[in-house]
Structure formats: C-alpha cells, structure tokens
Amino acid sequence: MLLRTFGWSMGITVAGLVLAFILWGGKGLAIVAILSVLEISLSFDNAVINAGIVRKLNAFWQKIFLTIGVLIAVFGMRLVFPILIVSVTAKLSPYEAVKVAINDHDRYELLVTNAHPAIAAFGGMFLLMIFLDFIFEDRDITWLSWLEKPLAKLGKLDMLSVCVAMVALIIAATTVATGVPVHGGGHGTIDKAETVLLSGVSGLLAYLVVGGVSGYFEERLEDDEEEDEDGEGDTEGAEPAEPAGEVAPVAAKKTGSSRARTVGMAGKAAFFMFLYLELIDASFSFDGVIGAFAVSNDIFEIALGLGIGAMYIRSLTVFLVRRGTLDDYVYLEHGAHYAIGALSIILLVTIKYDVSEVITGLVGVVLIAASYWSSVVRNRRLGEGSQESDDDKTEVTSGV
C-alpha cells in the first residue's frame, strides 16, 4: 500500500532531484532537497486537514484532487501565485513580473518579501477562521475537554468566530502592521495597517463564501440522506400492500441511497468542497513560499523543491484516507486544527517580526504528535475496558 500510495511522489522526487543536478549541479540538488523537506515539515498538519475533507468526496472528486489539485498546488501556488502577487503589489504587468522572476532574482525576492504583510494577513485570517469554527463547535469527542467544552458552549452565540477573528485582525493592524521594517537595504519602518486590514478582510470573506457554500451543500446532502433513511424505515416497517415481485424498486432505492452515502459527495457540493481544499492549501503554502527565500531566491528551484514536498502532502492525505487513520486516532484532527490556529497567529506575527521556519514546523509536529499519542492512550484504555467487560461476563456466565 505504501508503494501504491507514495509511488508517484517517489518517482517525481527522483526525477526532480536529477533535473536539479543537471540544471544547477550539486548545490542546486541540495537546495531542492532542503526545500522539499521544509515543505513537508511545515505542511504535515495540512495533510490531516485535507484527509478529513477528502474522505467526504466520491472517488471521482478524489481523483480530481490528486490530479488537477496537484497541478494547482505545484504550479499554481508555488510558481504562478508568487508572480501574480509581485505583479499586483509592484504594479507590474504579468510579463514584466515573469522577467523579474527569471532575470533578477534579488529584486524578485525583495518584491515578494515586501508583499508578505498582505499574504500573511489573508492566509492568517483564513486559517484562523478554520480553527475558530472548529474550536467553537460542539463535539461528541473532545481532546482538551477543559478548554473545548466551555468554548463549545460559547460557540452557540451566532457569528462568534467572525467577531473573534475581526478582533484579532484589528489588533494585528494596530500593532504589528504599524511598524513593518523596510526591506532591500532601506532603513526605518512603514505603516502597513491599511494593507493588512484589506487583505485580512479578503481572507475572511473568502472563507465565509467558499466555506459557507460548501457547508451548505454538505448539509443538504446530509438532509437528503436522512430523508432517504426515514423513507426506508417507513417502507420496511409497513405492511406489504403489493405482491412480493413489486417490492424490487424499493429495494433498489434502498441500495442506491446506501451506495450514495458510501461513495461520498459529488456535484456542486464536491466542487465547492474542492475549492475549499485549494484555498486551505493556498493558505498553508504562503509560509512555505516566503520561508523558501531563506534557502534560495531562484523561482524555479523554489517551485521544484516545494512542488516535490506538495506531492508528498497529497500522497499522505490519500494514505490517511485509505487507512482510516482519522477514525482510528480520533484526536488527530484536533491536533491539526490547533496547529492551524498556531500557524494563523504566527503568520500575523510575521507581518513585522521574523519567525524561524524551524519554530513553525516544530509547533505543528509537536501538536500532531501529542494528539496522536493521546489517541493511542485512549484506544488502549478503551481496549482494556472492553477486555475487562468481557472477563466480567465470562466470570458471571461460568458461575451460573
């Protein structure tokens, strides 16, 4: 299963590293390898979040995620998107932005770095909304119950997550955005409060629109399934008014609805869920793209290295879905969402201050590892409880 799931990623890794050696020699090979590891370490929590969404999709849309989604992730977010950001923020034509990216690496790095406040505000607000909606939702299973249960009660207030996110954005705009250091050899600071506010609100709106529409279609699908189940229950409990041979259509309907629940989300619901996935991936990729300039300012080295890492995140997503890992280790999604919350705050802080990618990666890894270990402990405890229950039943039976 490992080879089938990670085979494409391994093949692209070998091809990418060979290409890097041919184009840039041993130094380029090392840079691409480092960037690949950087992307994987920064985005492991992204794979967990993706898996929680991808498992809701049917087989067709899962393939779309693994094909078109990969192209968008590798070429769109790691190659085209930074150029578009440079084009918009520097007021250059796309053609001029491409020329700068290819021919003037130092200027390209400077332009992308100067665009970081806008990128961080957009991505930070989008990720913060994901975390807040998760933490304010009432759940049957809680990881940090002392924190999650009180917050779930508060979450019954309408639009609480939006209000909290707006407060966080206002704080960011009036603190870290007011004294952003000037890059490129200049001295002093510049006020980016307006830029941060505009970009942050844009990230918030993007989440509300795409996340809201995908959630709407998901709820409609669940309502339809519940209606089908109710109809099946009424049919099964009723007296047969027709000959046995006439019941076949009802049985077929039952089989069909069961299959629909097994196959997963399709149509408009799956399309908007796919868009939601891509926006999540985009928000996760921002810190990776910016952090990559600490290693290289060559756009093609960055795209190749981060692209290889993105392939492994996609493969890891599929692995988690196929193995049913999120069902077996129920706290993993909690850990991933806490990592998202931490990343959103880190992105907002990086508007003014430099935060090492090592810290960003370690925060996610530690939270994921802690949630995994908690899941293992829970499973052992439940297994021991089940075993004790079986032993008690055995003793009672043997004593009768």
CSV table of C-alpha atoms in Angstrom, one decimal:
chain,number,residue,atom,x,y,z
A,1,MET,CA,0.0,0.0,0.0
A,2,LEU,CA,2.8,2.4,0.8
A,3,LEU,CA,4.3,1.9,-2.7
A,4,ARG,CA,0.9,2.3,-4.4
A,5,THR,CA,0.2,5.5,-2.4
A,6,PHE,CA,3.6,7.1,-2.4
A,7,GLY,CA,4.9,5.7,-5.7
A,8,TRP,CA,4.2,8.8,-7.8
A,9,SER,CA,5.7,11.0,-5.2
A,10,MET,CA,8.9,8.9,-5.0
A,11,GLY,CA,9.1,8.9,-8.8
A,12,ILE,CA,8.7,12.6,-9.1
A,13,THR,CA,11.3,13.1,-6.3
A,14,VAL,CA,13.9,11.1,-8.2
A,15,ALA,CA,13.1,12.9,-11.5
A,16,GLY,CA,13.1,16.3,-9.7
A,17,LEU,CA,16.4,15.8,-8.0
A,18,VAL,CA,18.0,14.5,-11.2
A,19,LEU,CA,16.7,17.6,-13.0
A,20,ALA,CA,18.0,19.8,-10.3
A,21,PHE,CA,21.5,18.3,-10.5
A,22,ILE,CA,21.5,18.6,-14.3
A,23,LEU,CA,20.4,22.3,-14.2
A,24,TRP,CA,22.2,23.6,-11.1
A,25,GLY,CA,24.7,21.0,-10.1
A,26,GLY,CA,25.3,19.6,-6.6
A,27,LYS,CA,24.3,22.9,-4.9
A,28,GLY,CA,21.0,23.0,-6.7
A,29,LEU,CA,20.4,19.4,-5.8
A,30,ALA,CA,21.0,20.2,-2.1
A,31,ILE,CA,18.7,23.3,-2.3
A,32,VAL,CA,15.8,21.4,-3.9
A,33,ALA,CA,16.1,18.6,-1.3
A,34,ILE,CA,16.1,21.0,1.6
A,35,LEU,CA,13.1,22.9,0.2
A,36,SER,CA,11.2,19.6,-0.2
A,37,VAL,CA,11.9,18.7,3.5
A,38,LEU,CA,10.9,22.2,4.5
A,39,GLU,CA,7.6,22.0,2.7
A,40,ILE,CA,6.8,18.6,4.2
A,41,SER,CA,7.6,19.6,7.8
A,42,LEU,CA,5.5,22.8,7.5
A,43,SER,CA,2.5,21.1,6.0
A,44,PHE,CA,2.0,17.8,7.8
A,45,ASP,CA,-1.0,19.3,9.6
A,46,ASN,CA,-2.3,20.3,6.2
A,47,ALA,CA,-2.4,16.6,5.2
A,48,VAL,CA,-4.5,15.8,8.3
A,49,ILE,CA,-7.0,18.6,7.5
A,50,ASN,CA,-7.1,17.6,3.8
A,51,ALA,CA,-7.8,14.0,4.8
A,52,GLY,CA,-10.8,15.0,6.9
A,53,ILE,CA,-12.3,16.7,3.9
A,54,VAL,CA,-11.2,14.4,1.1
A,55,ARG,CA,-12.9,11.3,2.7
A,56,LYS,CA,-16.2,13.1,2.2
A,57,LEU,CA,-15.7,13.2,-1.6
A,58,ASN,CA,-16.6,10.5,-4.0
A,59,ALA,CA,-13.9,8.6,-6.0
A,60,PHE,CA,-14.2,11.0,-9.0
A,61,TRP,CA,-13.5,14.1,-7.0
A,62,GLN,CA,-10.8,12.4,-5.0
A,63,LYS,CA,-9.1,11.8,-8.4
A,64,ILE,CA,-9.6,15.4,-9.3
A,65,PHE,CA,-7.9,16.4,-6.0
A,66,LEU,CA,-5.0,14.2,-6.8
A,67,THR,CA,-4.6,15.3,-10.5
A,68,ILE,CA,-5.8,18.8,-11.1
A,69,GLY,CA,-5.4,19.7,-7.4
A,70,VAL,CA,-1.7,18.7,-7.6
A,71,LEU,CA,-1.2,20.8,-10.7
A,72,ILE,CA,-2.8,23.8,-8.9
A,73,ALA,CA,-0.7,23.1,-5.8
A,74,VAL,CA,2.6,22.7,-7.6
A,75,PHE,CA,2.5,25.1,-10.5
A,76,GLY,CA,-0.3,27.4,-9.4
A,77,MET,CA,0.6,28.1,-5.8
A,78,ARG,CA,4.4,27.6,-5.9
A,79,LEU,CA,5.1,29.1,-9.2
A,80,VAL,CA,2.3,31.3,-10.7
A,81,PHE,CA,0.9,32.7,-7.5
A,82,PRO,CA,4.1,34.5,-6.2
A,83,ILE,CA,4.4,36.0,-9.7
A,84,LEU,CA,0.8,37.3,-9.6
A,85,ILE,CA,1.5,38.7,-6.1
A,86,VAL,CA,4.5,40.6,-7.4
A,87,SER,CA,2.6,41.8,-10.4
A,88,VAL,CA,-0.2,43.2,-8.3
A,89,THR,CA,1.8,44.7,-5.4
A,90,ALA,CA,4.6,46.1,-7.6
A,91,LYS,CA,2.1,47.3,-10.2
A,92,LEU,CA,3.9,45.4,-13.0
A,93,SER,CA,2.4,43.6,-15.9
A,94,PRO,CA,2.5,39.8,-15.6
A,95,TYR,CA,5.1,39.7,-18.4
A,96,GLU,CA,7.3,42.1,-16.5
A,97,ALA,CA,6.8,40.1,-13.3
A,98,VAL,CA,7.9,36.9,-15.1
A,99,LYS,CA,11.0,38.7,-16.5
A,100,VAL,CA,12.0,39.9,-13.0
A,101,ALA,CA,11.5,36.4,-11.5
A,102,ILE,CA,13.7,34.9,-14.1
A,103,ASN,CA,16.4,37.5,-14.7
A,104,ASP,CA,16.6,39.5,-11.4
A,105,HIS,CA,16.4,37.1,-8.5
A,106,ASP,CA,17.4,39.7,-5.9
A,107,ARG,CA,14.6,42.1,-6.9
A,108,TYR,CA,12.1,39.3,-7.2
A,109,GLU,CA,12.9,38.2,-3.6
A,110,LEU,CA,12.6,41.8,-2.4
A,111,LEU,CA,9.2,42.2,-4.1
A,112,VAL,CA,7.8,39.0,-2.7
A,113,THR,CA,9.1,39.9,0.7
A,114,ASN,CA,7.5,43.3,0.6
A,115,ALA,CA,4.2,41.7,-0.3
A,116,HIS,CA,4.4,39.4,2.7
A,117,PRO,CA,2.2,41.6,5.0
A,118,ALA,CA,-0.7,41.2,2.6
A,119,ILE,CA,-0.1,37.5,2.0
A,120,ALA,CA,0.3,36.8,5.8
A,121,ALA,CA,-2.9,38.7,6.6
A,122,PHE,CA,-5.0,36.9,4.0
A,123,GLY,CA,-3.7,33.4,4.9
A,124,GLY,CA,-3.7,34.1,8.6
A,125,MET,CA,-7.3,35.2,8.7
A,126,PHE,CA,-8.4,32.2,6.5
A,127,LEU,CA,-6.6,29.7,8.8
A,128,LEU,CA,-7.8,31.4,11.9
A,129,MET,CA,-11.4,31.1,10.8
A,130,ILE,CA,-10.9,27.3,10.2
A,131,PHE,CA,-9.5,27.0,13.7
A,132,LEU,CA,-12.2,29.1,15.4
A,133,ASP,CA,-15.1,27.3,13.7
A,134,PHE,CA,-13.6,24.0,14.8
A,135,ILE,CA,-13.0,25.0,18.4
A,136,PHE,CA,-16.4,26.7,18.9
A,137,GLU,CA,-18.3,23.6,17.5
A,138,ASP,CA,-20.0,21.2,20.0
A,139,ARG,CA,-18.4,17.8,19.6
A,140,ASP,CA,-19.0,14.4,21.0
A,141,ILE,CA,-15.3,13.7,21.2
A,142,THR,CA,-13.0,16.3,22.8
A,143,TRP,CA,-9.3,16.3,23.3
A,144,LEU,CA,-8.6,19.1,25.7
A,145,SER,CA,-12.0,18.9,27.4
A,146,TRP,CA,-11.3,21.6,30.0
A,147,LEU,CA,-10.9,24.0,27.1
A,148,GLU,CA,-13.1,22.7,24.3
A,149,LYS,CA,-16.3,22.2,26.3
A,150,PRO,CA,-16.6,25.7,27.6
A,151,LEU,CA,-15.7,27.1,24.2
A,152,ALA,CA,-18.3,24.9,22.6
A,153,LYS,CA,-20.9,26.5,24.9
A,154,LEU,CA,-19.7,30.0,23.8
A,155,GLY,CA,-19.9,28.8,20.2
A,156,LYS,CA,-23.7,28.8,20.4
A,157,LEU,CA,-23.6,32.6,20.0
A,158,ASP,CA,-24.1,33.4,16.4
A,159,MET,CA,-21.1,34.8,14.4
A,160,LEU,CA,-18.8,34.4,17.4
A,161,SER,CA,-15.9,33.1,15.3
A,162,VAL,CA,-16.2,36.1,12.9
A,163,CYS,CA,-16.2,38.5,15.8
A,164,VAL,CA,-13.1,37.0,17.4
A,165,ALA,CA,-11.3,36.9,14.0
A,166,MET,CA,-12.1,40.6,13.4
A,167,VAL,CA,-10.8,41.5,16.8
A,168,ALA,CA,-7.6,39.6,16.1
A,169,LEU,CA,-7.3,41.4,12.7
A,170,ILE,CA,-7.8,44.8,14.3
A,171,ILE,CA,-5.1,44.0,16.9
A,172,ALA,CA,-2.7,42.9,14.2
A,173,ALA,CA,-3.4,46.0,12.1
A,174,THR,CA,-2.8,48.4,15.0
A,175,THR,CA,0.3,46.6,16.4
A,176,VAL,CA,2.5,44.5,14.1
A,177,ALA,CA,1.3,46.3,10.9
A,178,THR,CA,2.2,49.8,12.0
A,179,GLY,CA,6.0,49.4,12.1
A,180,VAL,CA,6.9,46.9,9.4
A,181,PRO,CA,10.7,47.1,8.6
A,182,VAL,CA,11.7,48.3,5.2
A,183,HIS,CA,13.4,45.6,3.2
A,184,GLY,CA,16.0,45.9,0.5
A,185,GLY,CA,18.7,47.8,2.4
A,186,GLY,CA,16.4,50.7,3.5
A,187,HIS,CA,16.1,52.0,7.0
A,188,GLY,CA,13.1,52.7,9.2
A,189,THR,CA,9.6,51.3,9.1
A,190,ILE,CA,6.5,51.6,7.0
A,191,ASP,CA,2.8,51.6,8.0
A,192,LYS,CA,1.0,48.6,6.5
A,193,ALA,CA,-2.2,48.8,8.6
A,194,GLU,CA,-4.4,49.6,5.6
A,195,THR,CA,-2.9,46.7,3.6
A,196,VAL,CA,-3.3,44.2,6.4
A,197,LEU,CA,-6.9,45.2,7.1
A,198,LEU,CA,-7.9,44.9,3.4
A,199,SER,CA,-6.1,41.6,2.9
A,200,GLY,CA,-7.4,40.2,6.2
A,201,VAL,CA,-11.0,41.1,5.4
A,202,SER,CA,-10.5,39.5,2.0
A,203,GLY,CA,-9.3,36.3,3.6
A,204,LEU,CA,-12.2,36.3,6.0
A,205,LEU,CA,-14.7,36.8,3.1
A,206,ALA,CA,-13.0,34.1,1.1
A,207,TYR,CA,-13.6,31.7,3.9
A,208,LEU,CA,-17.2,32.7,4.5
A,209,VAL,CA,-18.1,32.4,0.8
A,210,VAL,CA,-16.3,29.2,-0.2
A,211,GLY,CA,-16.6,27.5,3.2
A,212,GLY,CA,-20.2,28.6,3.6
A,213,VAL,CA,-21.3,27.4,0.2
A,214,SER,CA,-19.5,24.1,0.6
A,215,GLY,CA,-21.0,23.7,4.1
A,216,TYR,CA,-24.5,24.5,2.7
A,217,PHE,CA,-24.3,21.8,0.0
A,218,GLU,CA,-22.9,19.3,2.6
A,219,GLU,CA,-25.8,19.9,4.9
A,220,ARG,CA,-28.2,19.5,2.0
A,221,LEU,CA,-26.6,16.2,1.2
A,222,GLU,CA,-26.9,15.0,4.8
A,223,ASP,CA,-30.6,16.1,4.9
A,224,ASP,CA,-31.3,14.1,1.8
A,225,GLU,CA,-29.6,11.1,3.2
A,226,GLU,CA,-31.7,11.4,6.4
A,227,GLU,CA,-34.9,11.6,4.4
A,228,ASP,CA,-33.9,8.5,2.4
A,229,GLU,CA,-33.2,6.7,5.7
A,230,ASP,CA,-36.6,7.8,7.1
A,231,GLY,CA,-38.3,6.7,4.0
A,232,GLU,CA,-36.6,3.3,4.1
A,233,GLY,CA,-37.6,2.8,7.7
A,234,ASP,CA,-41.2,3.6,6.9
A,235,THR,CA,-41.1,1.2,4.0
A,236,GLU,CA,-39.5,-1.6,6.0
A,237,GLY,CA,-42.0,-1.2,8.9
A,238,ALA,CA,-45.1,-1.1,6.7
A,239,GLU,CA,-47.3,-4.0,5.7
A,240,PRO,CA,-46.7,-5.0,2.1
A,241,ALA,CA,-49.6,-3.8,0.0
A,242,GLU,CA,-48.3,-5.2,-3.2
A,243,PRO,CA,-47.1,-8.6,-4.3
A,244,ALA,CA,-43.6,-9.5,-3.5
A,245,GLY,CA,-42.5,-9.0,-7.0
A,246,GLU,CA,-43.4,-5.3,-6.9
A,247,VAL,CA,-41.1,-4.5,-4.0
A,248,ALA,CA,-38.0,-4.7,-6.1
A,249,PRO,CA,-37.9,-0.9,-6.9
A,250,VAL,CA,-38.0,-0.1,-3.2
A,251,ALA,CA,-35.1,-2.4,-2.5
A,252,ALA,CA,-33.2,-0.8,-5.4
A,253,LYS,CA,-33.9,2.6,-4.0
A,254,LYS,CA,-32.5,1.4,-0.6
A,255,THR,CA,-29.4,0.0,-2.2
A,256,GLY,CA,-28.9,3.1,-4.3
A,257,SER,CA,-29.1,5.5,-1.3
A,258,SER,CA,-26.8,3.3,0.7
A,259,ARG,CA,-24.3,3.4,-2.2
A,260,ALA,CA,-24.6,7.2,-2.4
A,261,ARG,CA,-23.6,7.5,1.3
A,262,THR,CA,-20.7,5.2,0.7
A,263,VAL,CA,-19.4,6.8,-2.4
A,264,GLY,CA,-19.4,10.3,-1.0
A,265,MET,CA,-20.0,13.9,-2.0
A,266,ALA,CA,-20.5,14.7,-5.7
A,267,GLY,CA,-21.7,17.5,-8.0
A,268,LYS,CA,-21.9,21.1,-6.7
A,269,ALA,CA,-21.2,20.1,-3.2
A,270,ALA,CA,-17.9,18.4,-4.2
A,271,PHE,CA,-16.9,21.3,-6.4
A,272,PHE,CA,-17.2,23.8,-3.7
A,273,MET,CA,-15.5,21.4,-1.2
A,274,PHE,CA,-12.7,21.1,-3.8
A,275,LEU,CA,-12.4,24.9,-3.9
A,276,TYR,CA,-12.3,25.0,-0.1
A,277,LEU,CA,-9.5,22.4,-0.2
A,278,GLU,CA,-7.5,24.5,-2.6
A,279,LEU,CA,-7.9,27.7,-0.5
A,280,ILE,CA,-6.7,25.8,2.5
A,281,ASP,CA,-3.7,24.5,0.6
A,282,ALA,CA,-3.0,28.1,-0.6
A,283,SER,CA,-3.1,29.4,2.9
A,284,PHE,CA,-0.7,26.7,4.1
A,285,SER,CA,1.7,27.4,1.2
A,286,PHE,CA,2.2,31.1,2.0
A,287,ASP,CA,4.6,30.5,4.8
A,288,GLY,CA,6.4,27.9,2.8
A,289,VAL,CA,6.9,30.2,-0.2
A,290,ILE,CA,8.1,33.1,1.9
A,291,GLY,CA,10.3,30.8,4.0
A,292,ALA,CA,11.9,29.3,0.9
A,293,PHE,CA,13.7,32.6,0.2
A,294,ALA,CA,15.9,31.8,3.2
A,295,VAL,CA,17.3,29.0,1.2
A,296,SER,CA,17.1,30.2,-2.4
A,297,ASN,CA,15.7,33.2,-4.5
A,298,ASP,CA,15.6,31.2,-7.7
A,299,ILE,CA,11.9,30.8,-8.7
A,300,PHE,CA,12.5,27.5,-10.4
A,301,GLU,CA,14.4,26.0,-7.5
A,302,ILE,CA,11.7,27.1,-5.1
A,303,ALA,CA,8.9,25.7,-7.3
A,304,LEU,CA,10.7,22.4,-7.9
A,305,GLY,CA,11.5,21.9,-4.2
A,306,LEU,CA,8.2,23.0,-2.8
A,307,GLY,CA,6.4,21.0,-5.6
A,308,ILE,CA,8.1,17.8,-4.5
A,309,GLY,CA,7.0,18.5,-0.9
A,310,ALA,CA,3.5,19.2,-2.1
A,311,MET,CA,3.3,15.8,-3.8
A,312,TYR,CA,4.1,14.0,-0.5
A,313,ILE,CA,1.4,16.0,1.3
A,314,ARG,CA,-1.1,14.8,-1.3
A,315,SER,CA,0.1,11.2,-1.0
A,316,LEU,CA,0.0,11.4,2.8
A,317,THR,CA,-3.6,12.7,2.5
A,318,VAL,CA,-4.6,9.7,0.4
A,319,PHE,CA,-2.7,7.4,2.9
A,320,LEU,CA,-4.7,8.8,5.8
A,321,VAL,CA,-8.0,8.4,4.0
A,322,ARG,CA,-7.3,4.8,2.8
A,323,ARG,CA,-6.1,3.6,6.2
A,324,GLY,CA,-9.0,5.3,8.0
A,325,THR,CA,-6.4,6.9,10.3
A,326,LEU,CA,-8.7,9.7,11.4
A,327,ASP,CA,-11.2,7.2,12.6
A,328,ASP,CA,-8.7,5.1,14.4
A,329,TYR,CA,-6.9,8.1,16.0
A,330,VAL,CA,-9.7,10.5,16.8
A,331,TYR,CA,-7.6,13.3,18.3
A,332,LEU,CA,-5.5,13.8,15.2
A,333,GLU,CA,-8.0,16.3,13.7
A,334,HIS,CA,-7.9,18.2,17.0
A,335,GLY,CA,-4.1,18.4,16.9
A,336,ALA,CA,-4.1,19.5,13.3
A,337,HIS,CA,-6.6,22.3,14.0
A,338,TYR,CA,-4.7,23.5,17.0
A,339,ALA,CA,-1.6,23.6,14.7
A,340,ILE,CA,-3.7,25.6,12.2
A,341,GLY,CA,-4.6,28.1,15.0
A,342,ALA,CA,-0.9,28.4,15.9
A,343,LEU,CA,0.1,28.9,12.3
A,344,SER,CA,-2.5,31.6,11.8
A,345,ILE,CA,-1.1,33.6,14.8
A,346,ILE,CA,2.4,33.0,13.6
A,347,LEU,CA,1.5,34.4,10.1
A,348,LEU,CA,0.1,37.5,11.7
A,349,VAL,CA,3.1,38.0,13.9
A,350,THR,CA,5.5,37.6,10.8
A,351,ILE,CA,3.9,40.7,9.3
A,352,LYS,CA,6.5,42.6,11.5
A,353,TYR,CA,8.8,40.0,13.1
A,354,ASP,CA,10.8,37.2,11.6
A,355,VAL,CA,9.8,33.7,12.9
A,356,SER,CA,12.1,30.8,12.1
A,357,GLU,CA,10.6,28.1,9.9
A,358,VAL,CA,12.0,25.6,12.4
A,359,ILE,CA,9.7,27.0,15.1
A,360,THR,CA,6.7,27.0,12.7
A,361,GLY,CA,7.4,23.4,11.7
A,362,LEU,CA,8.0,22.2,15.3
A,363,VAL,CA,4.8,23.7,16.6
A,364,GLY,CA,2.8,21.6,14.1
A,365,VAL,CA,4.8,18.5,14.6
A,366,VAL,CA,4.6,18.7,18.4
A,367,LEU,CA,0.8,19.2,18.4
A,368,ILE,CA,0.2,16.4,15.9
A,369,ALA,CA,2.5,14.1,17.8
A,370,ALA,CA,0.7,14.9,21.1
A,371,SER,CA,-2.7,14.3,19.6
A,372,TYR,CA,-1.6,11.0,18.1
A,373,TRP,CA,-0.2,9.8,21.4
A,374,SER,CA,-3.4,10.8,23.2
A,375,SER,CA,-5.3,8.8,20.6
A,376,VAL,CA,-3.1,5.8,21.2
A,377,VAL,CA,-3.6,6.1,25.0
A,378,ARG,CA,-7.4,6.4,24.5
A,379,ASN,CA,-7.5,3.4,22.3
A,380,ARG,CA,-5.6,1.3,24.8
A,381,ARG,CA,-7.8,2.4,27.6
A,382,LEU,CA,-11.0,1.6,25.7
A,383,GLY,CA,-9.5,-1.8,24.6
A,384,GLU,CA,-8.6,-2.6,28.2
A,385,GLY,CA,-12.1,-1.6,29.3
A,386,SER,CA,-13.7,-3.8,26.7
A,387,GLN,CA,-11.4,-6.7,27.7
A,388,GLU,CA,-12.4,-6.2,31.4
A,389,SER,CA,-16.1,-6.2,30.4
A,390,ASP,CA,-15.6,-9.4,28.5
A,391,ASP,CA,-13.8,-11.0,31.5
A,392,ASP,CA,-16.7,-10.0,33.8
A,393,LYS,CA,-19.2,-11.5,31.5
A,394,THR,CA,-17.2,-14.7,31.4
A,395,GLU,CA,-17.0,-14.9,35.2
A,396,VAL,CA,-20.7,-14.4,35.6
A,397,THR,CA,-21.6,-17.0,33.0
A,398,SER,CA,-19.3,-19.6,34.4
A,399,GLY,CA,-20.7,-19.1,37.9
A,400,VAL,CA,-24.3,-19.7,36.9
